[in-house]
């Protein structure tokens, strides 16, 4: 008889201080979406629910021709993660605490029983504090991703006698990478799904990088392709760092003169000046945290986040 892994108690942060290797500093992910790519990246350590964890931002990159036609896919909410030796936990807004996201100490045929996880697009119907879902482990294997071998758990969701929820992780999840087919989070049903092209679910993993690992699973570039040579040229001539930024934003570009402006998320201009240097430092100390856009002459724009 196969085991049932009841992971409800694992939601308690008993191992928050353990050595971690999921979402380390410098890690980034690229996931497909219908109109481009989601670029996710580690932005720092923080404290949530008295637990030390890692913050990962998830930025939508909309490719042309849709972007030029006015379609801008919305970013996905930030997620907060930590892990022990065999489980990755996520801060779960339904329960107000961390609950398991990826469980690795399982065997072929095991059934995993977990607290429900919020979905990226829409909302679950009828979630209660004891809502759960189940999935069956099809196999546990060491799989080759590009040039890196990672432990991978292949699963499929099943109904639960005590719950209406069925979750789908795509084919499963892997060390370092996380979800293979649905971004970081599984899709769940029943759920209310808003009908808007601006809201897109994350799809299969395209690329993953951290200081010790580089995985490329697409023939294309990891992010969105530039539109023609001019777009590539503009990108090479204009860079900002760091991003996210706390106080001083550094701008580097080939042209020494031109206008610089910054707009906030609703389009209001909050900064405007002429610049005569190729390297410029912009003091953002008085800016409220949030999403901003830096504009140069000629229409080139870069998005950045003020923390």
PDB file of C-alpha atoms in Angstrom:
ATOM      1  CA  UNK A   1       0.000   0.000   0.000  1.00  0.00           C
ATOM      2  CA  UNK A   2       1.403   3.388  -1.014  1.00  0.00           C
ATOM      3  CA  UNK A   3       1.937   6.128   1.532  1.00  0.00           C
ATOM      4  CA  UNK A   4      -0.207   9.204   1.942  1.00  0.00           C
ATOM      5  CA  UNK A   5       2.008  12.183   2.751  1.00  0.00           C
ATOM      6  CA  UNK A   6      -0.049  14.472   4.968  1.00  0.00           C
ATOM      7  CA  UNK A   7       1.786  17.788   4.799  1.00  0.00           C
ATOM      8  CA  UNK A   8      -0.588  19.991   6.772  1.00  0.00           C
ATOM      9  CA  UNK A   9       1.782  20.133   9.728  1.00  0.00           C
ATOM     10  CA  UNK A  10       4.626  21.057   7.424  1.00  0.00           C
ATOM     11  CA  UNK A  11       3.043  24.480   7.096  1.00  0.00           C
ATOM     12  CA  UNK A  12       4.660  25.365  10.406  1.00  0.00           C
ATOM     13  CA  UNK A  13       8.042  27.085   9.866  1.00  0.00           C
ATOM     14  CA  UNK A  14      10.044  24.540  11.871  1.00  0.00           C
ATOM     15  CA  UNK A  15      13.045  24.595   9.559  1.00  0.00           C
ATOM     16  CA  UNK A  16      13.188  28.230   8.516  1.00  0.00           C
ATOM     17  CA  UNK A  17      16.850  28.472   9.489  1.00  0.00           C
ATOM     18  CA  UNK A  18      17.966  25.433   7.498  1.00  0.00           C
ATOM     19  CA  UNK A  19      20.436  25.630   4.631  1.00  0.00           C
ATOM     20  CA  UNK A  20      18.577  26.694   1.493  1.00  0.00           C
ATOM     21  CA  UNK A  21      19.194  26.363  -2.215  1.00  0.00           C
ATOM     22  CA  UNK A  22      15.850  27.312  -3.744  1.00  0.00           C
ATOM     23  CA  UNK A  23      15.652  30.913  -5.040  1.00  0.00           C
ATOM     24  CA  UNK A  24      19.180  31.891  -3.956  1.00  0.00           C
ATOM     25  CA  UNK A  25      20.548  35.406  -4.445  1.00  0.00           C
ATOM     26  CA  UNK A  26      21.030  35.998  -8.162  1.00  0.00           C
ATOM     27  CA  UNK A  27      18.427  33.449  -9.280  1.00  0.00           C
ATOM     28  CA  UNK A  28      16.032  34.187 -12.133  1.00  0.00           C
ATOM     29  CA  UNK A  29      13.379  32.303 -14.120  1.00  0.00           C
ATOM     30  CA  UNK A  30      11.748  32.809 -17.501  1.00  0.00           C
ATOM     31  CA  UNK A  31       8.295  31.271 -18.073  1.00  0.00           C
ATOM     32  CA  UNK A  32       6.261  31.379 -21.263  1.00  0.00           C
ATOM     33  CA  UNK A  33       2.928  33.200 -21.440  1.00  0.00           C
ATOM     34  CA  UNK A  34       0.564  33.792 -24.355  1.00  0.00           C
ATOM     35  CA  UNK A  35       1.821  37.267 -25.258  1.00  0.00           C
ATOM     36  CA  UNK A  36       5.439  37.041 -24.195  1.00  0.00           C
ATOM     37  CA  UNK A  37       7.369  35.907 -21.140  1.00  0.00           C
ATOM     38  CA  UNK A  38       7.301  36.197 -17.351  1.00  0.00           C
ATOM     39  CA  UNK A  39      10.698  37.133 -15.918  1.00  0.00           C
ATOM     40  CA  UNK A  40      10.952  36.274 -12.206  1.00  0.00           C
ATOM     41  CA  UNK A  41      13.921  37.061 -10.008  1.00  0.00           C
ATOM     42  CA  UNK A  42      15.148  37.037  -6.404  1.00  0.00           C
ATOM     43  CA  UNK A  43      15.111  40.521  -4.872  1.00  0.00           C
ATOM     44  CA  UNK A  44      16.262  39.910  -1.311  1.00  0.00           C
ATOM     45  CA  UNK A  45      15.565  38.274   2.021  1.00  0.00           C
ATOM     46  CA  UNK A  46      12.737  39.466   4.223  1.00  0.00           C
ATOM     47  CA  UNK A  47      10.646  38.459   7.250  1.00  0.00           C
ATOM     48  CA  UNK A  48       7.042  37.292   6.779  1.00  0.00           C
ATOM     49  CA  UNK A  49       4.958  35.758   9.587  1.00  0.00           C
ATOM     50  CA  UNK A  50       8.087  35.656  11.791  1.00  0.00           C
ATOM     51  CA  UNK A  51       9.835  33.532   9.155  1.00  0.00           C
ATOM     52  CA  UNK A  52      12.962  34.438   7.207  1.00  0.00           C
ATOM     53  CA  UNK A  53      12.207  33.980   3.517  1.00  0.00           C
ATOM     54  CA  UNK A  54      13.139  35.080   0.002  1.00  0.00           C
ATOM     55  CA  UNK A  55      11.140  37.526  -2.097  1.00  0.00           C
ATOM     56  CA  UNK A  56      10.684  36.762  -5.804  1.00  0.00           C
ATOM     57  CA  UNK A  57       9.228  39.363  -8.171  1.00  0.00           C
ATOM     58  CA  UNK A  58       7.437  38.228 -11.338  1.00  0.00           C
ATOM     59  CA  UNK A  59       7.516  40.729 -14.184  1.00  0.00           C
ATOM     60  CA  UNK A  60       5.487  40.406 -17.402  1.00  0.00           C
ATOM     61  CA  UNK A  61       7.332  41.085 -20.659  1.00  0.00           C
ATOM     62  CA  UNK A  62       4.883  41.656 -23.523  1.00  0.00           C
ATOM     63  CA  UNK A  63       6.309  41.171 -26.995  1.00  0.00           C
ATOM     64  CA  UNK A  64       5.412  42.946 -30.206  1.00  0.00           C
ATOM     65  CA  UNK A  65       3.180  43.323 -32.097  1.00  0.00           C
ATOM     66  CA  UNK A  66       0.882  43.177 -29.054  1.00  0.00           C
ATOM     67  CA  UNK A  67       2.869  45.668 -26.949  1.00  0.00           C
ATOM     68  CA  UNK A  68       2.926  48.265 -29.747  1.00  0.00           C
ATOM     69  CA  UNK A  69      -0.816  47.774 -30.169  1.00  0.00           C
ATOM     70  CA  UNK A  70      -1.393  48.685 -26.516  1.00  0.00           C
ATOM     71  CA  UNK A  71      -1.657  45.276 -24.841  1.00  0.00           C
ATOM     72  CA  UNK A  72       0.387  45.224 -21.639  1.00  0.00           C
ATOM     73  CA  UNK A  73       0.194  41.985 -19.653  1.00  0.00           C
ATOM     74  CA  UNK A  74       0.082  42.647 -15.906  1.00  0.00           C
ATOM     75  CA  UNK A  75       2.834  41.490 -13.571  1.00  0.00           C
ATOM     76  CA  UNK A  76       2.038  38.569 -11.282  1.00  0.00           C
ATOM     77  CA  UNK A  77       2.101  39.154  -7.500  1.00  0.00           C
ATOM     78  CA  UNK A  78       5.394  38.751  -5.664  1.00  0.00           C
ATOM     79  CA  UNK A  79       5.851  35.438  -3.870  1.00  0.00           C
ATOM     80  CA  UNK A  80       7.727  34.629  -0.647  1.00  0.00           C
ATOM     81  CA  UNK A  81       9.581  31.326  -0.315  1.00  0.00           C
ATOM     82  CA  UNK A  82      11.841  29.361   1.980  1.00  0.00           C
ATOM     83  CA  UNK A  83      12.868  25.717   2.090  1.00  0.00           C
ATOM     84  CA  UNK A  84      14.272  22.997   4.298  1.00  0.00           C
ATOM     85  CA  UNK A  85      16.117  19.923   3.052  1.00  0.00           C
ATOM     86  CA  UNK A  86      13.103  18.384   1.290  1.00  0.00           C
ATOM     87  CA  UNK A  87      10.273  20.925   0.971  1.00  0.00           C
ATOM     88  CA  UNK A  88       9.816  24.403  -0.516  1.00  0.00           C
ATOM     89  CA  UNK A  89       7.262  26.558   1.317  1.00  0.00           C
ATOM     90  CA  UNK A  90       5.305  29.566   0.056  1.00  0.00           C
ATOM     91  CA  UNK A  91       3.548  32.278   2.041  1.00  0.00           C
ATOM     92  CA  UNK A  92      -0.116  31.363   1.637  1.00  0.00           C
ATOM     93  CA  UNK A  93      -2.523  34.319   1.845  1.00  0.00           C
ATOM     94  CA  UNK A  94      -5.518  32.026   2.303  1.00  0.00           C
ATOM     95  CA  UNK A  95      -4.144  30.749   5.621  1.00  0.00           C
ATOM     96  CA  UNK A  96      -1.890  33.672   6.589  1.00  0.00           C
ATOM     97  CA  UNK A  97       1.121  31.377   7.011  1.00  0.00           C
ATOM     98  CA  UNK A  98       3.640  29.344   5.013  1.00  0.00           C
ATOM     99  CA  UNK A  99       2.440  26.078   3.488  1.00  0.00           C
ATOM    100  CA  UNK A 100       4.202  23.485   1.286  1.00  0.00           C
ATOM    101  CA  UNK A 101       4.589  24.227  -2.414  1.00  0.00           C
ATOM    102  CA  UNK A 102       7.008  21.502  -3.591  1.00  0.00           C
ATOM    103  CA  UNK A 103       7.536  18.297  -1.581  1.00  0.00           C
ATOM    104  CA  UNK A 104      10.575  16.204  -2.606  1.00  0.00           C
ATOM    105  CA  UNK A 105      10.751  13.448   0.049  1.00  0.00           C
ATOM    106  CA  UNK A 106       8.249  11.266  -1.836  1.00  0.00           C
ATOM    107  CA  UNK A 107       8.299   8.003  -3.799  1.00  0.00           C
ATOM    108  CA  UNK A 108       6.565   6.643  -6.878  1.00  0.00           C
ATOM    109  CA  UNK A 109       2.863   6.082  -6.178  1.00  0.00           C
ATOM    110  CA  UNK A 110       2.684   8.248  -3.037  1.00  0.00           C
ATOM    111  CA  UNK A 111      -0.323  10.502  -2.523  1.00  0.00           C
ATOM    112  CA  UNK A 112       0.467  14.014  -1.286  1.00  0.00           C
ATOM    113  CA  UNK A 113      -2.194  15.869   0.732  1.00  0.00           C
ATOM    114  CA  UNK A 114      -1.589  19.653   1.011  1.00  0.00           C
ATOM    115  CA  UNK A 115      -3.371  22.866   2.024  1.00  0.00           C
ATOM    116  CA  UNK A 116      -4.794  24.683  -1.008  1.00  0.00           C
ATOM    117  CA  UNK A 117      -2.580  27.339  -2.605  1.00  0.00           C
ATOM    118  CA  UNK A 118      -3.858  30.632  -4.100  1.00  0.00           C
ATOM    119  CA  UNK A 119      -3.925  30.606  -7.904  1.00  0.00           C
ATOM    120  CA  UNK A 120      -2.209  33.299  -9.992  1.00  0.00           C
ATOM    121  CA  UNK A 121      -5.161  34.236 -12.182  1.00  0.00           C
ATOM    122  CA  UNK A 122      -8.601  34.669 -10.639  1.00  0.00           C
ATOM    123  CA  UNK A 123      -9.512  33.232  -7.265  1.00  0.00           C
ATOM    124  CA  UNK A 124     -10.468  29.886  -5.805  1.00  0.00           C
ATOM    125  CA  UNK A 125     -14.144  29.369  -5.130  1.00  0.00           C
ATOM    126  CA  UNK A 126     -15.172  28.528  -1.549  1.00  0.00           C
ATOM    127  CA  UNK A 127     -11.734  28.256   0.156  1.00  0.00           C
ATOM    128  CA  UNK A 128     -11.905  27.547   3.903  1.00  0.00           C
ATOM    129  CA  UNK A 129      -9.100  27.422   6.497  1.00  0.00           C
ATOM    130  CA  UNK A 130      -9.016  23.620   6.242  1.00  0.00           C
ATOM    131  CA  UNK A 131      -9.286  23.378   2.434  1.00  0.00           C
ATOM    132  CA  UNK A 132      -6.913  20.814   0.923  1.00  0.00           C
ATOM    133  CA  UNK A 133      -6.009  19.126  -2.346  1.00  0.00           C
ATOM    134  CA  UNK A 134      -4.353  15.837  -3.298  1.00  0.00           C
ATOM    135  CA  UNK A 135      -1.968  14.686  -5.993  1.00  0.00           C
ATOM    136  CA  UNK A 136      -0.394  11.357  -6.890  1.00  0.00           C
ATOM    137  CA  UNK A 137       3.332  10.969  -7.540  1.00  0.00           C
ATOM    138  CA  UNK A 138       3.718   9.322 -10.954  1.00  0.00           C
ATOM    139  CA  UNK A 139       7.504   9.038 -10.679  1.00  0.00           C
ATOM    140  CA  UNK A 140      10.574  10.570  -9.053  1.00  0.00           C
ATOM    141  CA  UNK A 141      13.590  10.802 -11.354  1.00  0.00           C
ATOM    142  CA  UNK A 142      16.848  12.620 -11.913  1.00  0.00           C
ATOM    143  CA  UNK A 143      16.209  14.517 -15.153  1.00  0.00           C
ATOM    144  CA  UNK A 144      18.641  16.347 -17.433  1.00  0.00           C
ATOM    145  CA  UNK A 145      17.743  19.999 -18.047  1.00  0.00           C
ATOM    146  CA  UNK A 146      20.126  21.427 -20.619  1.00  0.00           C
ATOM    147  CA  UNK A 147      23.413  20.454 -18.925  1.00  0.00           C
ATOM    148  CA  UNK A 148      22.140  20.135 -15.335  1.00  0.00           C
ATOM    149  CA  UNK A 149      20.664  17.037 -13.668  1.00  0.00           C
ATOM    150  CA  UNK A 150      17.905  17.825 -11.148  1.00  0.00           C
ATOM    151  CA  UNK A 151      15.631  15.719  -8.974  1.00  0.00           C
ATOM    152  CA  UNK A 152      12.155  15.910 -10.506  1.00  0.00           C
ATOM    153  CA  UNK A 153       8.775  14.857  -9.116  1.00  0.00           C
ATOM    154  CA  UNK A 154       6.121  14.071 -11.745  1.00  0.00           C
ATOM    155  CA  UNK A 155       2.581  14.359 -10.373  1.00  0.00           C
ATOM    156  CA  UNK A 156      -1.074  14.572 -11.339  1.00  0.00           C
ATOM    157  CA  UNK A 157      -3.947  16.008  -9.331  1.00  0.00           C
ATOM    158  CA  UNK A 158      -6.867  13.917  -8.124  1.00  0.00           C
ATOM    159  CA  UNK A 159     -10.176  14.602  -6.424  1.00  0.00           C
ATOM    160  CA  UNK A 160     -10.395  14.507  -2.650  1.00  0.00           C
ATOM    161  CA  UNK A 161     -13.334  13.026  -0.704  1.00  0.00           C
ATOM    162  CA  UNK A 162     -13.023  15.956   1.703  1.00  0.00           C
ATOM    163  CA  UNK A 163     -12.329  18.703  -0.860  1.00  0.00           C
ATOM    164  CA  UNK A 164     -13.613  19.917  -4.236  1.00  0.00           C
ATOM    165  CA  UNK A 165     -10.201  21.173  -5.402  1.00  0.00           C
ATOM    166  CA  UNK A 166      -8.042  19.605  -8.101  1.00  0.00           C
ATOM    167  CA  UNK A 167      -4.601  21.106  -8.822  1.00  0.00           C
ATOM    168  CA  UNK A 168      -2.362  20.844 -11.870  1.00  0.00           C
ATOM    169  CA  UNK A 169       1.415  21.424 -11.716  1.00  0.00           C
ATOM    170  CA  UNK A 170       1.811  20.613 -15.404  1.00  0.00           C
ATOM    171  CA  UNK A 171       4.074  17.556 -15.568  1.00  0.00           C
ATOM    172  CA  UNK A 172       5.477  18.277 -12.089  1.00  0.00           C
ATOM    173  CA  UNK A 173       8.264  20.207 -10.376  1.00  0.00           C
ATOM    174  CA  UNK A 174      12.049  20.072 -10.080  1.00  0.00           C
ATOM    175  CA  UNK A 175      14.821  21.214  -7.771  1.00  0.00           C
ATOM    176  CA  UNK A 176      15.960  24.804  -8.371  1.00  0.00           C
ATOM    177  CA  UNK A 177      13.456  25.293 -11.209  1.00  0.00           C
ATOM    178  CA  UNK A 178      10.208  24.644  -9.320  1.00  0.00           C
ATOM    179  CA  UNK A 179       7.079  24.187 -11.439  1.00  0.00           C
ATOM    180  CA  UNK A 180       7.670  22.851 -14.943  1.00  0.00           C
ATOM    181  CA  UNK A 181       4.418  23.668 -16.704  1.00  0.00           C
ATOM    182  CA  UNK A 182       2.419  26.338 -14.845  1.00  0.00           C
ATOM    183  CA  UNK A 183       4.978  28.794 -13.518  1.00  0.00           C
ATOM    184  CA  UNK A 184       5.706  28.674  -9.792  1.00  0.00           C
ATOM    185  CA  UNK A 185       2.149  27.901  -8.738  1.00  0.00           C
ATOM    186  CA  UNK A 186      -0.169  25.130  -9.863  1.00  0.00           C
ATOM    187  CA  UNK A 187      -3.491  25.931 -11.453  1.00  0.00           C
ATOM    188  CA  UNK A 188      -6.510  24.994  -9.368  1.00  0.00           C
ATOM    189  CA  UNK A 189     -10.185  24.391  -9.960  1.00  0.00           C
ATOM    190  CA  UNK A 190     -12.906  25.308  -9.327  1.00  0.00           C
ATOM    191  CA  UNK A 191     -11.775  28.932  -9.697  1.00  0.00           C
ATOM    192  CA  UNK A 192     -13.236  32.169 -11.035  1.00  0.00           C
ATOM    193  CA  UNK A 193     -11.132  33.226 -14.046  1.00  0.00           C
ATOM    194  CA  UNK A 194     -11.359  36.882 -15.195  1.00  0.00           C
ATOM    195  CA  UNK A 195     -11.663  37.347 -18.965  1.00  0.00           C
ATOM    196  CA  UNK A 196      -8.905  39.821 -19.845  1.00  0.00           C
ATOM    197  CA  UNK A 197      -5.895  39.560 -22.136  1.00  0.00           C
ATOM    198  CA  UNK A 198      -3.978  41.649 -19.578  1.00  0.00           C
ATOM    199  CA  UNK A 199      -4.185  38.709 -17.144  1.00  0.00           C
ATOM    200  CA  UNK A 200      -2.205  35.715 -18.357  1.00  0.00           C
ATOM    201  CA  UNK A 201      -1.210  32.509 -16.556  1.00  0.00           C
ATOM    202  CA  UNK A 202       2.432  31.490 -16.489  1.00  0.00           C
ATOM    203  CA  UNK A 203       3.338  28.539 -18.680  1.00  0.00           C
ATOM    204  CA  UNK A 204       6.309  26.190 -19.113  1.00  0.00           C
ATOM    205  CA  UNK A 205       9.793  27.060 -17.881  1.00  0.00           C
ATOM    206  CA  UNK A 206      12.081  28.503 -20.589  1.00  0.00           C
ATOM    207  CA  UNK A 207      15.269  29.340 -18.705  1.00  0.00           C
ATOM    208  CA  UNK A 208      16.682  29.313 -15.182  1.00  0.00           C
ATOM    209  CA  UNK A 209      19.876  30.948 -13.910  1.00  0.00           C
ATOM    210  CA  UNK A 210      21.640  31.363 -10.594  1.00  0.00           C
ATOM    211  CA  UNK A 211      25.313  31.968  -9.716  1.00  0.00           C
ATOM    212  CA  UNK A 212      26.140  28.252 -10.120  1.00  0.00           C
ATOM    213  CA  UNK A 213      23.584  27.039 -12.688  1.00  0.00           C
ATOM    214  CA  UNK A 214      22.479  28.056 -16.179  1.00  0.00           C
ATOM    215  CA  UNK A 215      19.611  26.180 -17.859  1.00  0.00           C
ATOM    216  CA  UNK A 216      18.173  27.074 -21.271  1.00  0.00           C
ATOM    217  CA  UNK A 217      15.232  24.998 -22.509  1.00  0.00           C
ATOM    218  CA  UNK A 218      14.204  27.082 -25.518  1.00  0.00           C
ATOM    219  CA  UNK A 219      15.708  27.653 -28.953  1.00  0.00           C
ATOM    220  CA  UNK A 220      14.786  31.344 -28.669  1.00  0.00           C
ATOM    221  CA  UNK A 221      16.229  33.938 -26.329  1.00  0.00           C
ATOM    222  CA  UNK A 222      15.082  33.564 -22.729  1.00  0.00           C
ATOM    223  CA  UNK A 223      13.197  36.866 -22.639  1.00  0.00           C
ATOM    224  CA  UNK A 224      11.262  38.519 -25.451  1.00  0.00           C
ATOM    225  CA  UNK A 225      12.921  39.002 -28.847  1.00  0.00           C
ATOM    226  CA  UNK A 226      13.824  42.568 -29.829  1.00  0.00           C
ATOM    227  CA  UNK A 227      11.803  44.099 -32.649  1.00  0.00           C
ATOM    228  CA  UNK A 228      14.346  44.647 -35.413  1.00  0.00           C
ATOM    229  CA  UNK A 229      17.905  45.914 -35.268  1.00  0.00           C
ATOM    230  CA  UNK A 230      16.906  49.369 -34.040  1.00  0.00           C
ATOM    231  CA  UNK A 231      15.267  47.935 -30.926  1.00  0.00           C
ATOM    232  CA  UNK A 232      18.346  45.850 -30.158  1.00  0.00           C
ATOM    233  CA  UNK A 233      20.560  48.883 -30.658  1.00  0.00           C
ATOM    234  CA  UNK A 234      18.448  50.933 -28.248  1.00  0.00           C
ATOM    235  CA  UNK A 235      18.635  48.183 -25.648  1.00  0.00           C
ATOM    236  CA  UNK A 236      22.413  47.989 -25.875  1.00  0.00           C
ATOM    237  CA  UNK A 237      22.785  51.751 -25.497  1.00  0.00           C
ATOM    238  CA  UNK A 238      20.629  52.074 -22.390  1.00  0.00           C
ATOM    239  CA  UNK A 239      20.919  50.212 -19.101  1.00  0.00           C
ATOM    240  CA  UNK A 240      19.827  50.888 -15.525  1.00  0.00           C
ATOM    241  CA  UNK A 241      20.982  49.321 -12.267  1.00  0.00           C
ATOM    242  CA  UNK A 242      20.244  48.095  -9.703  1.00  0.00           C
ATOM    243  CA  UNK A 243      16.701  46.914 -10.343  1.00  0.00           C
ATOM    244  CA  UNK A 244      14.928  46.803  -7.890  1.00  0.00           C
ATOM    245  CA  UNK A 245      16.541  49.936  -6.409  1.00  0.00           C
ATOM    246  CA  UNK A 246      16.472  51.371  -2.895  1.00  0.00           C
ATOM    247  CA  UNK A 247      17.875  54.889  -3.319  1.00  0.00           C
ATOM    248  CA  UNK A 248      20.340  55.588  -6.185  1.00  0.00           C
ATOM    249  CA  UNK A 249      19.505  54.465  -9.738  1.00  0.00           C
ATOM    250  CA  UNK A 250      22.443  54.363 -12.154  1.00  0.00           C
ATOM    251  CA  UNK A 251      21.756  55.058 -15.832  1.00  0.00           C
ATOM    252  CA  UNK A 252      24.333  54.267 -18.529  1.00  0.00           C
ATOM    253  CA  UNK A 253      23.913  55.065 -22.207  1.00  0.00           C
ATOM    254  CA  UNK A 254      25.957  55.770 -25.302  1.00  0.00           C
ATOM    255  CA  UNK A 255      24.557  59.236 -26.012  1.00  0.00           C
ATOM    256  CA  UNK A 256      25.811  61.987 -23.714  1.00  0.00           C
ATOM    257  CA  UNK A 257      22.911  64.409 -24.095  1.00  0.00           C
ATOM    258  CA  UNK A 258      19.163  64.089 -23.908  1.00  0.00           C
ATOM    259  CA  UNK A 259      16.083  64.301 -21.752  1.00  0.00           C
ATOM    260  CA  UNK A 260      15.318  61.839 -18.938  1.00  0.00           C
ATOM    261  CA  UNK A 261      11.890  61.460 -17.379  1.00  0.00           C
ATOM    262  CA  UNK A 262      10.296  59.036 -14.930  1.00  0.00           C
ATOM    263  CA  UNK A 263       6.604  58.185 -14.736  1.00  0.00           C
ATOM    264  CA  UNK A 264       4.789  56.207 -12.074  1.00  0.00           C
ATOM    265  CA  UNK A 265       2.486  53.229 -12.618  1.00  0.00           C
ATOM    266  CA  UNK A 266      -0.497  55.445 -13.533  1.00  0.00           C
ATOM    267  CA  UNK A 267       1.453  57.577 -16.021  1.00  0.00           C
ATOM    268  CA  UNK A 268       2.178  60.676 -13.918  1.00  0.00           C
ATOM    269  CA  UNK A 269       5.555  62.307 -14.575  1.00  0.00           C
ATOM    270  CA  UNK A 270       7.476  62.407 -11.292  1.00  0.00           C
ATOM    271  CA  UNK A 271      10.947  63.299 -12.598  1.00  0.00           C
ATOM    272  CA  UNK A 272      12.203  65.258 -15.618  1.00  0.00           C
ATOM    273  CA  UNK A 273      15.615  66.714 -16.456  1.00  0.00           C
ATOM    274  CA  UNK A 274      18.175  67.254 -19.198  1.00  0.00           C
ATOM    275  CA  UNK A 275      21.309  65.123 -18.957  1.00  0.00           C
ATOM    276  CA  UNK A 276      24.741  65.800 -20.454  1.00  0.00           C
ATOM    277  CA  UNK A 277      26.643  62.693 -19.284  1.00  0.00           C
ATOM    278  CA  UNK A 278      26.740  59.060 -20.390  1.00  0.00           C
ATOM    279  CA  UNK A 279      26.549  57.886 -16.760  1.00  0.00           C
ATOM    280  CA  UNK A 280      23.892  59.461 -14.561  1.00  0.00           C
ATOM    281  CA  UNK A 281      22.889  58.771 -10.965  1.00  0.00           C
ATOM    282  CA  UNK A 282      19.294  59.537  -9.997  1.00  0.00           C
ATOM    283  CA  UNK A 283      18.421  59.946  -6.323  1.00  0.00           C
ATOM    284  CA  UNK A 284      15.128  58.163  -5.619  1.00  0.00           C
ATOM    285  CA  UNK A 285      15.164  58.567  -1.840  1.00  0.00           C
ATOM    286  CA  UNK A 286      11.923  60.568  -1.832  1.00  0.00           C
ATOM    287  CA  UNK A 287      10.065  58.209  -4.171  1.00  0.00           C
ATOM    288  CA  UNK A 288       7.341  55.960  -2.770  1.00  0.00           C
ATOM    289  CA  UNK A 289       7.903  52.207  -3.267  1.00  0.00           C
ATOM    290  CA  UNK A 290       6.350  50.872  -6.450  1.00  0.00           C
ATOM    291  CA  UNK A 291       6.706  50.418 -10.205  1.00  0.00           C
ATOM    292  CA  UNK A 292       8.188  53.238 -12.318  1.00  0.00           C
ATOM    293  CA  UNK A 293       9.186  53.773 -15.953  1.00  0.00           C
ATOM    294  CA  UNK A 294      12.312  55.636 -17.067  1.00  0.00           C
ATOM    295  CA  UNK A 295      11.992  57.321 -20.482  1.00  0.00           C
ATOM    296  CA  UNK A 296      14.699  58.587 -22.837  1.00  0.00           C
ATOM    297  CA  UNK A 297      14.456  60.690 -25.980  1.00  0.00           C
ATOM    298  CA  UNK A 298      13.379  58.571 -28.928  1.00  0.00           C
ATOM    299  CA  UNK A 299      10.801  56.586 -26.979  1.00  0.00           C
ATOM    300  CA  UNK A 300      13.091  54.076 -25.258  1.00  0.00           C
ATOM    301  CA  UNK A 301      11.597  52.964 -21.914  1.00  0.00           C
ATOM    302  CA  UNK A 302      12.806  50.803 -19.026  1.00  0.00           C
ATOM    303  CA  UNK A 303      10.681  49.574 -16.162  1.00  0.00           C
ATOM    304  CA  UNK A 304      12.153  49.525 -12.646  1.00  0.00           C
ATOM    305  CA  UNK A 305      10.961  48.892  -9.112  1.00  0.00           C
ATOM    306  CA  UNK A 306      11.603  51.204  -6.160  1.00  0.00           C
ATOM    307  CA  UNK A 307      11.736  49.362  -2.827  1.00  0.00           C
TER     308      UNK A 307
END
